[in-house]
Amino acid sequence: SPELIIPDEVDSLLNLLPRHYIIDGGIAAKRNDLIEFALDLGRPPMFSSAGGTRERLLSSSTADSNDENAQDYVVTKADLQHILGGLQFGEDNRAGIERCLHRISCMRNRDGEMVGATLRVGRYVPGNAIMIADLLHNSNASILFVGPPGSAKTSILRDAARILSEKDAVVIVDTSCEIGGAGDIPHDCIGNSRRMQVRNIQSQAKVMVESVQNHTPSVIVIDEIGRREEVQAALTCKERGVRIIASAHGSLRGLVRNSALCMLVGGSDVVTVGDMAARKSGSKLKTERKGSPVFDVIVELDRGKLHEWQVVLHTGAAVDDILRHGKYHAQIRKRHPEGKESGIEIHNVTCKATDGNEIVKEQYSAGTLQMKREKTVEEQQIAAKPRLKPASVKNVVSANDVRWGKYITGSTKDRKHLKHCPVCGRINKTNKGMMAHVIATKCYEQLPSEVNRFFLRNKDG
């Protein structure tokens, strides 16, 4: 795992801002962690940095930022004209800087005038895709990166394209110049990859098919598949033997439920089962995977976890497991942020969803499962309750000794005496419940013969 050194290209974006934003805004100290600037007419300019923090920028004309009486500087039309005036925006209201990876998006009012802008910092991270180098080099698998915005999907795609272009013919279908940067000459970060620019988002599916028909690539790279037409285009490219490296928003579970994108992972369909299968499951209807997935491998990313990826090596099997019992197998791959001499750690896990849709990961090894989440507050309170130990089996020699320890709950007025099974320790509120438990689980077989006969004689009582 090499050390990740990010080239500093922030100045090309900062040069668009008025000078007073940079000097008194505290930008210089946080330039390596900058994510984006948010500028809205009549409001204070804001910037976001790593960790999800948002701060306000001050103007040189305001008081010191530590002064309690400091007034916020607000964005004016002159500021927006200074920043956006020299840029050419497309139909998607996006623009870029020549041979740079930054993305500038504008907001317009009903008359088409610019009233706001988002300036997102674009970065290239050499060696970022080394976490899946085995999958890139030693297989022909199509790989889909999924995650929320800001989870580094695009920067990983750039490095994957560079790595694959050393040996393969790679064509990048670049919508809004997201991967290769603005301008006719792409950024050097994509290596030997060729790039086809997409005029607008509605044309992305058409350009995907055109790239395969006209330029005979062995690999195509696409950022943000998000519409039915693009899913169908990906299916067409895959059927023609082209490997696809792409990204999409969401997660594997979300794709299974997404009617527009589910075919990327094989889709799902409701089928009618036979009588014998229906007796086992209790239903004549069953949800199954519809077809083969477009992507063989899914890499799940999360915002803020740039050095920890979840890799699903067999998409079809994972979707089958999700539809069948709600959990699937994956790998957690980790690396040291500074590289050091350590390699990449790989842990096999089983992922499942709780009632609150929280993903719980269990590490499995040698056929055993080990929970990897902390106990909830409720579980901690239950574990902390004092419990009397059940009577030892060796102390139960006659029916008269079946006096299970008392466990008192509730207020003094509503106290209830609970019973402990002397074999397994299970608690029951009534003698009848205890009798049913002992007979059903055959705990009585581990008790002395006299007590054994006592349970058998009174099981219907």
Coordinates of N, CA and C in Angstrom, one line a residue, residues 184-347:
D184 N -10.4 20.6 -24.3 CA -10.3 19.6 -25.3 C -9.2 18.6 -25.0
I185 N -8.2 19.0 -24.2 CA -7.1 18.1 -23.8 C -7.3 17.7 -22.4
P186 N -7.5 16.4 -22.1 CA -7.8 15.9 -20.8 C -6.6 16.1 -19.8
H187 N -7.0 16.0 -18.6 CA -6.0 16.0 -17.5 C -5.0 14.8 -17.6
D188 N -3.8 14.9 -17.2 CA -2.8 13.8 -17.3 C -3.2 12.7 -16.4
C189 N -4.1 12.9 -15.4 CA -4.4 11.8 -14.4 C -5.0 10.6 -15.1
I190 N -5.6 10.6 -16.3 CA -6.2 9.5 -16.9 C -5.2 8.6 -17.7
G191 N -4.0 9.0 -17.7 CA -3.0 8.2 -18.4 C -3.2 8.1 -19.9
N192 N -3.2 6.9 -20.4 CA -3.3 6.7 -21.9 C -4.8 6.6 -22.3
S193 N -5.7 6.8 -21.4 CA -7.1 6.6 -21.7 C -7.5 7.7 -22.7
R194 N -8.4 7.3 -23.6 CA -9.0 8.3 -24.5 C -10.4 8.7 -23.9
R195 N -10.8 9.9 -24.3 CA -12.0 10.5 -23.7 C -13.0 10.9 -24.8
M196 N -14.3 10.6 -24.5 CA -15.4 11.1 -25.3 C -16.2 12.0 -24.4
Q197 N -16.3 13.3 -24.8 CA -17.1 14.2 -24.0 C -18.6 14.1 -24.4
V198 N -19.4 14.2 -23.4 CA -20.9 14.1 -23.5 C -21.4 15.5 -23.4
R199 N -22.2 15.9 -24.4 CA -22.7 17.2 -24.5 C -23.7 17.6 -23.4
N200 N -24.6 16.7 -23.1 CA -25.5 16.9 -21.9 C -25.9 15.5 -21.4
I201 N -26.5 15.5 -20.2 CA -26.7 14.3 -19.5 C -27.7 13.3 -20.3
Q202 N -28.6 13.9 -21.1 CA -29.5 13.1 -21.8 C -28.8 12.3 -22.9
S203 N -27.6 12.7 -23.3 CA -26.9 12.0 -24.4 C -25.9 10.9 -23.9
Q204 N -25.8 10.7 -22.6 CA -24.8 9.8 -22.0 C -25.0 8.4 -22.5
A205 N -26.2 7.9 -22.5 CA -26.5 6.5 -23.0 C -26.1 6.3 -24.4
K206 N -26.4 7.3 -25.3 CA -26.1 7.3 -26.7 C -24.6 7.2 -26.9
V207 N -23.8 8.0 -26.2 CA -22.4 8.1 -26.3 C -21.7 6.8 -25.8
M208 N -22.3 6.2 -24.8 CA -21.8 4.9 -24.3 C -21.8 3.8 -25.4
V209 N -22.9 3.7 -26.1 CA -23.0 2.7 -27.2 C -22.1 3.2 -28.4
E210 N -22.0 4.5 -28.6 CA -21.2 5.0 -29.7 C -19.7 4.7 -29.5
S211 N -19.3 4.8 -28.2 CA -17.9 4.5 -27.9 C -17.5 3.1 -28.3
V212 N -18.4 2.1 -28.0 CA -18.2 0.7 -28.3 C -18.2 0.5 -29.8
Q213 N -19.2 1.1 -30.5 CA -19.3 0.9 -31.9 C -18.2 1.5 -32.8
N214 N -17.7 2.6 -32.4 CA -16.8 3.4 -33.2 C -15.3 3.2 -32.8
H215 N -15.0 2.9 -31.6 CA -13.6 3.1 -31.1 C -13.1 1.8 -30.5
T216 N -13.8 0.7 -30.6 CA -13.3 -0.7 -30.2 C -12.5 -0.7 -28.9
P217 N -13.1 -0.2 -27.8 CA -12.4 -0.3 -26.6 C -12.5 -1.7 -25.9
S218 N -11.6 -2.0 -25.1 CA -11.7 -3.2 -24.3 C -12.3 -2.9 -22.9
V219 N -12.2 -1.6 -22.5 CA -12.7 -1.1 -21.3 C -13.3 0.3 -21.5
I220 N -14.5 0.5 -20.9 CA -15.1 1.8 -20.9 C -15.3 2.2 -19.5
V221 N -15.1 3.5 -19.2 CA -15.2 4.0 -17.8 C -16.3 5.1 -17.9
I222 N -17.3 5.0 -16.9 CA -18.5 5.9 -16.9 C -18.7 6.4 -15.5
D223 N -18.9 7.6 -15.3 CA -19.2 8.2 -14.0 C -20.7 8.4 -13.8
E224 N -21.3 7.9 -12.8 CA -22.7 8.2 -12.4 C -23.7 7.6 -13.4
I225 N -23.9 6.4 -13.3 CA -25.0 5.8 -14.0 C -26.3 6.0 -13.2
G226 N -27.3 6.6 -13.7 CA -28.4 6.9 -12.9 C -29.8 6.9 -13.5
R227 N -29.9 6.5 -14.8 CA -31.1 6.5 -15.5 C -31.3 5.2 -16.3
R228 N -32.6 4.9 -16.6 CA -32.9 3.6 -17.2 C -32.1 3.4 -18.5
E229 N -32.1 4.5 -19.3 CA -31.4 4.5 -20.6 C -29.9 4.1 -20.5
E230 N -29.3 4.6 -19.4 CA -27.9 4.2 -19.2 C -27.7 2.8 -18.8
V231 N -28.7 2.3 -18.0 CA -28.6 0.9 -17.6 C -28.7 0.0 -18.8
Q232 N -29.7 0.3 -19.7 CA -29.8 -0.4 -21.0 C -28.6 -0.3 -21.8
A233 N -28.0 0.8 -21.9 CA -26.7 1.0 -22.7 C -25.6 0.2 -22.1
A234 N -25.5 0.1 -20.7 CA -24.5 -0.7 -20.1 C -24.7 -2.2 -20.4
L235 N -26.0 -2.6 -20.4 CA -26.3 -4.0 -20.8 C -25.8 -4.3 -22.2
T236 N -26.1 -3.3 -23.1 CA -25.6 -3.5 -24.5 C -24.1 -3.6 -24.6
C237 N -23.4 -2.7 -23.9 CA -21.9 -2.8 -24.0 C -21.4 -4.1 -23.4
K238 N -22.0 -4.5 -22.3 CA -21.5 -5.8 -21.7 C -21.8 -7.0 -22.6
E239 N -22.9 -7.0 -23.3 CA -23.2 -8.1 -24.2 C -22.2 -8.1 -25.4
R240 N -21.6 -7.0 -25.7 CA -20.6 -7.0 -26.8 C -19.2 -7.3 -26.3
G241 N -19.1 -7.7 -25.1 CA -17.8 -8.2 -24.6 C -16.9 -7.1 -24.0
V242 N -17.4 -5.9 -23.7 CA -16.6 -4.8 -23.2 C -16.7 -4.8 -21.7
R243 N -15.6 -4.6 -21.1 CA -15.5 -4.5 -19.6 C -15.9 -3.1 -19.2
I244 N -16.7 -2.9 -18.1 CA -17.2 -1.6 -17.7 C -16.7 -1.3 -16.3
I245 N -16.2 -0.1 -16.1 CA -15.8 0.4 -14.8 C -16.7 1.6 -14.6
A246 N -17.5 1.7 -13.6 CA -18.5 2.8 -13.5 C -18.8 3.1 -12.0
S247 N -19.6 4.1 -11.8 CA -20.0 4.5 -10.5 C -21.5 4.8 -10.5
A248 N -22.1 4.7 -9.3 CA -23.5 5.0 -9.1 C -23.7 5.5 -7.6
H249 N -24.7 6.2 -7.4 CA -25.1 6.7 -6.0 C -25.8 5.6 -5.3
G250 N -25.6 5.5 -4.0 CA -26.4 4.5 -3.2 C -25.5 3.4 -2.6
S251 N -26.1 2.2 -2.5 CA -25.5 1.1 -1.9 C -26.0 -0.2 -2.7
L252 N -25.4 -1.3 -2.4 CA -25.9 -2.5 -3.1 C -27.3 -2.8 -2.7
R253 N -27.7 -2.7 -1.5 CA -29.1 -2.9 -1.1 C -30.1 -1.9 -1.8
G254 N -29.6 -0.7 -1.9 CA -30.4 0.3 -2.5 C -30.6 0.0 -4.0
L255 N -29.6 -0.5 -4.7 CA -29.7 -0.9 -6.1 C -30.7 -2.0 -6.3
V256 N -30.7 -3.0 -5.4 CA -31.6 -4.1 -5.5 C -33.1 -3.6 -5.4
R257 N -33.3 -2.5 -4.6 CA -34.7 -2.0 -4.4 C -35.0 -0.9 -5.5
N258 N -34.0 -0.4 -6.2 CA -34.2 0.7 -7.1 C -34.8 0.1 -8.5
S259 N -36.0 0.4 -8.8 CA -36.6 -0.1 -10.0 C -35.9 0.3 -11.3
A260 N -35.3 1.5 -11.3 CA -34.6 2.0 -12.5 C -33.2 1.4 -12.7
L261 N -32.5 1.1 -11.6 CA -31.1 0.7 -11.6 C -30.9 -0.8 -11.3
C262 N -32.0 -1.5 -10.9 CA -31.8 -2.9 -10.3 C -31.1 -3.8 -11.3
M263 N -31.3 -3.6 -12.6 CA -30.7 -4.5 -13.6 C -29.2 -4.4 -13.6
L264 N -28.6 -3.4 -13.0 CA -27.2 -3.3 -12.9 C -26.6 -4.5 -12.1
V265 N -27.5 -5.0 -11.1 CA -27.0 -6.1 -10.3 C -27.9 -7.3 -10.5
G266 N -28.6 -7.4 -11.6 CA -29.4 -8.6 -11.9 C -30.9 -8.4 -11.8
G267 N -31.4 -7.4 -11.2 CA -32.8 -7.2 -11.0 C -33.5 -8.2 -10.1
S268 N -34.8 -8.1 -10.0 CA -35.5 -9.0 -9.2 C -36.9 -9.2 -9.8
D269 N -37.5 -10.3 -9.5 CA -38.8 -10.6 -10.0 C -39.6 -11.5 -9.0
V270 N -40.9 -11.4 -9.0 CA -41.7 -12.3 -8.1 C -42.2 -13.4 -8.9
V271 N -41.9 -14.7 -8.4 CA -42.4 -15.9 -9.1 C -43.3 -16.7 -8.2
T272 N -44.0 -17.6 -8.8 CA -44.9 -18.5 -8.0 C -44.2 -19.8 -7.8
V273 N -44.2 -20.3 -6.6 CA -43.5 -21.6 -6.3 C -44.5 -22.7 -6.1
G274 N -44.0 -23.9 -6.1 CA -44.9 -25.1 -6.0 C -45.4 -25.3 -4.6
D275 N -46.3 -26.3 -4.4 CA -47.0 -26.5 -3.1 C -46.0 -26.9 -2.0
M276 N -45.0 -27.7 -2.4 CA -44.1 -28.2 -1.3 C -43.2 -27.0 -0.9
A277 N -42.7 -26.2 -1.8 CA -41.9 -25.0 -1.4 C -42.7 -24.0 -0.6
A278 N -44.0 -23.9 -1.0 CA -44.9 -22.9 -0.3 C -45.1 -23.4 1.1
R279 N -45.2 -24.7 1.4 CA -45.4 -25.2 2.7 C -44.2 -24.8 3.6
K280 N -43.0 -24.9 3.1 CA -41.8 -24.5 3.8 C -41.7 -23.1 4.1
S281 N -42.0 -22.2 3.1 CA -41.9 -20.8 3.3 C -43.1 -20.1 3.8
G282 N -44.3 -20.7 3.6 CA -45.5 -20.1 4.1 C -46.1 -19.2 3.0
S283 N -45.6 -19.2 1.8 CA -46.1 -18.3 0.8 C -45.9 -18.9 -0.6
K284 N -46.9 -18.6 -1.5 CA -46.8 -19.1 -2.8 C -45.9 -18.2 -3.7
L285 N -45.6 -17.0 -3.2 CA -44.8 -16.1 -4.0 C -43.4 -16.0 -3.4
K286 N -42.4 -15.8 -4.3 CA -41.0 -15.7 -3.9 C -40.3 -14.7 -4.8
T287 N -39.4 -13.9 -4.2 CA -38.7 -12.9 -5.0 C -37.3 -13.5 -5.3
E288 N -37.0 -13.5 -6.6 CA -35.7 -14.1 -7.1 C -35.0 -13.1 -8.0
R289 N -33.7 -13.3 -8.2 CA -33.0 -12.5 -9.1 C -33.4 -12.8 -10.6
K290 N -33.6 -11.7 -11.3 CA -34.2 -11.8 -12.7 C -33.2 -12.3 -13.7
G291 N -31.9 -11.8 -13.7 CA -31.0 -12.2 -14.7 C -29.5 -12.0 -14.2
S292 N -28.6 -12.1 -15.1 CA -27.2 -11.9 -14.8 C -26.9 -10.4 -14.5
P293 N -26.1 -10.1 -13.5 CA -25.8 -8.7 -13.3 C -24.8 -8.1 -14.3
V294 N -24.9 -6.8 -14.6 CA -24.0 -6.2 -15.5 C -22.6 -6.1 -14.9
F295 N -22.6 -5.9 -13.6 CA -21.3 -5.7 -12.8 C -21.0 -6.9 -12.0
D296 N -19.9 -7.5 -12.1 CA -19.5 -8.7 -11.4 C -19.1 -8.4 -10.0
V297 N -18.5 -7.2 -9.8 CA -18.0 -6.8 -8.5 C -18.6 -5.5 -8.1
I298 N -19.0 -5.3 -6.8 CA -19.5 -4.1 -6.3 C -18.5 -3.6 -5.2
V299 N -18.1 -2.4 -5.3 CA -17.3 -1.7 -4.2 C -18.1 -0.7 -3.6
E300 N -18.4 -0.9 -2.3 CA -19.2 0.1 -1.5 C -18.3 1.0 -0.8
L301 N -18.5 2.3 -1.0 CA -17.7 3.3 -0.4 C -18.6 4.2 0.6
D302 N -18.0 4.8 1.6 CA -18.7 5.6 2.5 C -18.0 6.9 2.7
R303 N -18.7 8.0 2.9 CA -18.1 9.3 3.1 C -17.3 9.3 4.4
G304 N -16.1 9.8 4.3 CA -15.2 9.9 5.5 C -14.4 8.6 5.7
K305 N -14.6 7.6 4.9 CA -13.9 6.3 5.1 C -13.1 6.1 3.8
L306 N -12.2 6.9 3.5 CA -11.4 6.9 2.2 C -10.5 5.7 2.2
H307 N -10.1 5.1 3.4 CA -9.1 4.1 3.4 C -9.8 2.8 3.9
E308 N -11.1 2.7 3.8 CA -11.8 1.4 4.1 C -12.9 1.2 3.1
W309 N -12.8 0.2 2.3 CA -13.8 -0.1 1.3 C -14.4 -1.5 1.6
Q310 N -15.6 -1.6 1.2 CA -16.3 -2.9 1.3 C -16.5 -3.5 -0.1
V311 N -15.9 -4.6 -0.4 CA -15.9 -5.2 -1.7 C -16.7 -6.5 -1.7
V312 N -17.7 -6.5 -2.7 CA -18.5 -7.7 -2.9 C -18.0 -8.4 -4.1
L313 N -17.4 -9.5 -4.0 CA -16.7 -10.2 -5.1 C -17.6 -10.9 -6.0
H314 N -18.8 -11.3 -5.6 CA -19.7 -12.1 -6.4 C -21.1 -11.4 -6.3
T315 N -21.4 -10.5 -7.2 CA -22.6 -9.7 -7.1 C -23.9 -10.6 -7.2
G316 N -23.9 -11.6 -8.1 CA -25.1 -12.4 -8.3 C -25.4 -13.2 -7.0
A317 N -24.4 -13.8 -6.4 CA -24.6 -14.5 -5.1 C -25.0 -13.6 -4.0
A318 N -24.5 -12.4 -4.0 CA -24.9 -11.4 -2.9 C -26.3 -11.0 -3.1
V319 N -26.8 -10.7 -4.3 CA -28.2 -10.4 -4.5 C -29.1 -11.5 -4.2
D320 N -28.7 -12.7 -4.5 CA -29.5 -13.9 -4.1 C -29.7 -14.0 -2.6
D321 N -28.6 -13.8 -1.9 CA -28.6 -13.8 -0.4 C -29.5 -12.7 0.2
I322 N -29.4 -11.5 -0.4 CA -30.2 -10.4 0.1 C -31.7 -10.7 -0.1
L323 N -32.1 -11.2 -1.3 CA -33.5 -11.6 -1.5 C -33.9 -12.7 -0.7
R324 N -33.0 -13.7 -0.4 CA -33.4 -14.9 0.4 C -33.5 -14.6 1.9
H325 N -32.4 -14.1 2.5 CA -32.5 -13.9 3.9 C -31.9 -12.6 4.4
G326 N -31.7 -11.6 3.5 CA -31.4 -10.3 3.9 C -29.9 -10.0 4.3
K327 N -29.0 -10.9 4.1 CA -27.6 -10.6 4.4 C -26.7 -11.2 3.3
Y328 N -25.5 -10.7 3.2 CA -24.6 -11.2 2.2 C -23.2 -11.1 2.6
H329 N -22.3 -11.8 1.9 CA -20.9 -11.8 2.3 C -20.1 -10.8 1.5
A330 N -19.1 -10.2 2.1 CA -18.3 -9.2 1.5 C -16.9 -9.2 2.1
Q331 N -16.0 -8.3 1.6 CA -14.7 -8.1 2.2 C -14.6 -6.7 2.7
I332 N -13.9 -6.5 3.8 CA -13.6 -5.1 4.2 C -12.1 -5.0 4.0
R333 N -11.7 -4.1 3.1 CA -10.3 -3.8 2.8 C -9.9 -2.5 3.4
K334 N -8.8 -2.5 4.1 CA -8.3 -1.3 4.8 C -6.8 -1.1 4.5
R335 N -6.4 0.1 4.5 CA -5.0 0.5 4.3 C -4.6 1.6 5.3
H336 N -3.3 1.7 5.5 CA -2.9 2.8 6.4 C -2.9 4.1 5.6
P337 N -3.4 5.2 6.2 CA -3.5 6.5 5.4 C -2.2 7.0 4.9
E338 N -1.1 6.7 5.6 CA 0.2 7.1 5.2 C 1.1 6.1 4.5
G339 N 0.4 4.9 4.1 CA 1.1 3.9 3.4 C 2.0 3.1 4.4
K340 N 3.1 3.7 4.9 CA 4.0 3.0 5.8 C 4.5 1.7 5.1
E341 N 4.8 0.7 5.9 CA 5.2 -0.6 5.3 C 4.1 -1.6 5.4
S342 N 3.0 -1.3 5.9 CA 1.9 -2.2 6.1 C 1.2 -2.4 4.7
G343 N 0.7 -3.6 4.6 CA 0.0 -3.9 3.3 C -1.5 -3.5 3.5
I344 N -2.3 -4.2 2.7 CA -3.8 -3.9 2.8 C -4.4 -5.1 3.5
E345 N -5.1 -4.7 4.6 CA -5.8 -5.7 5.4 C -7.1 -6.1 4.8
I346 N -7.4 -7.4 4.8 CA -8.7 -7.9 4.2 C -9.4 -8.7 5.3
H347 N -10.6 -8.4 5.6 CA -11.4 -9.1 6.5 C -12.7 -9.6 5.9

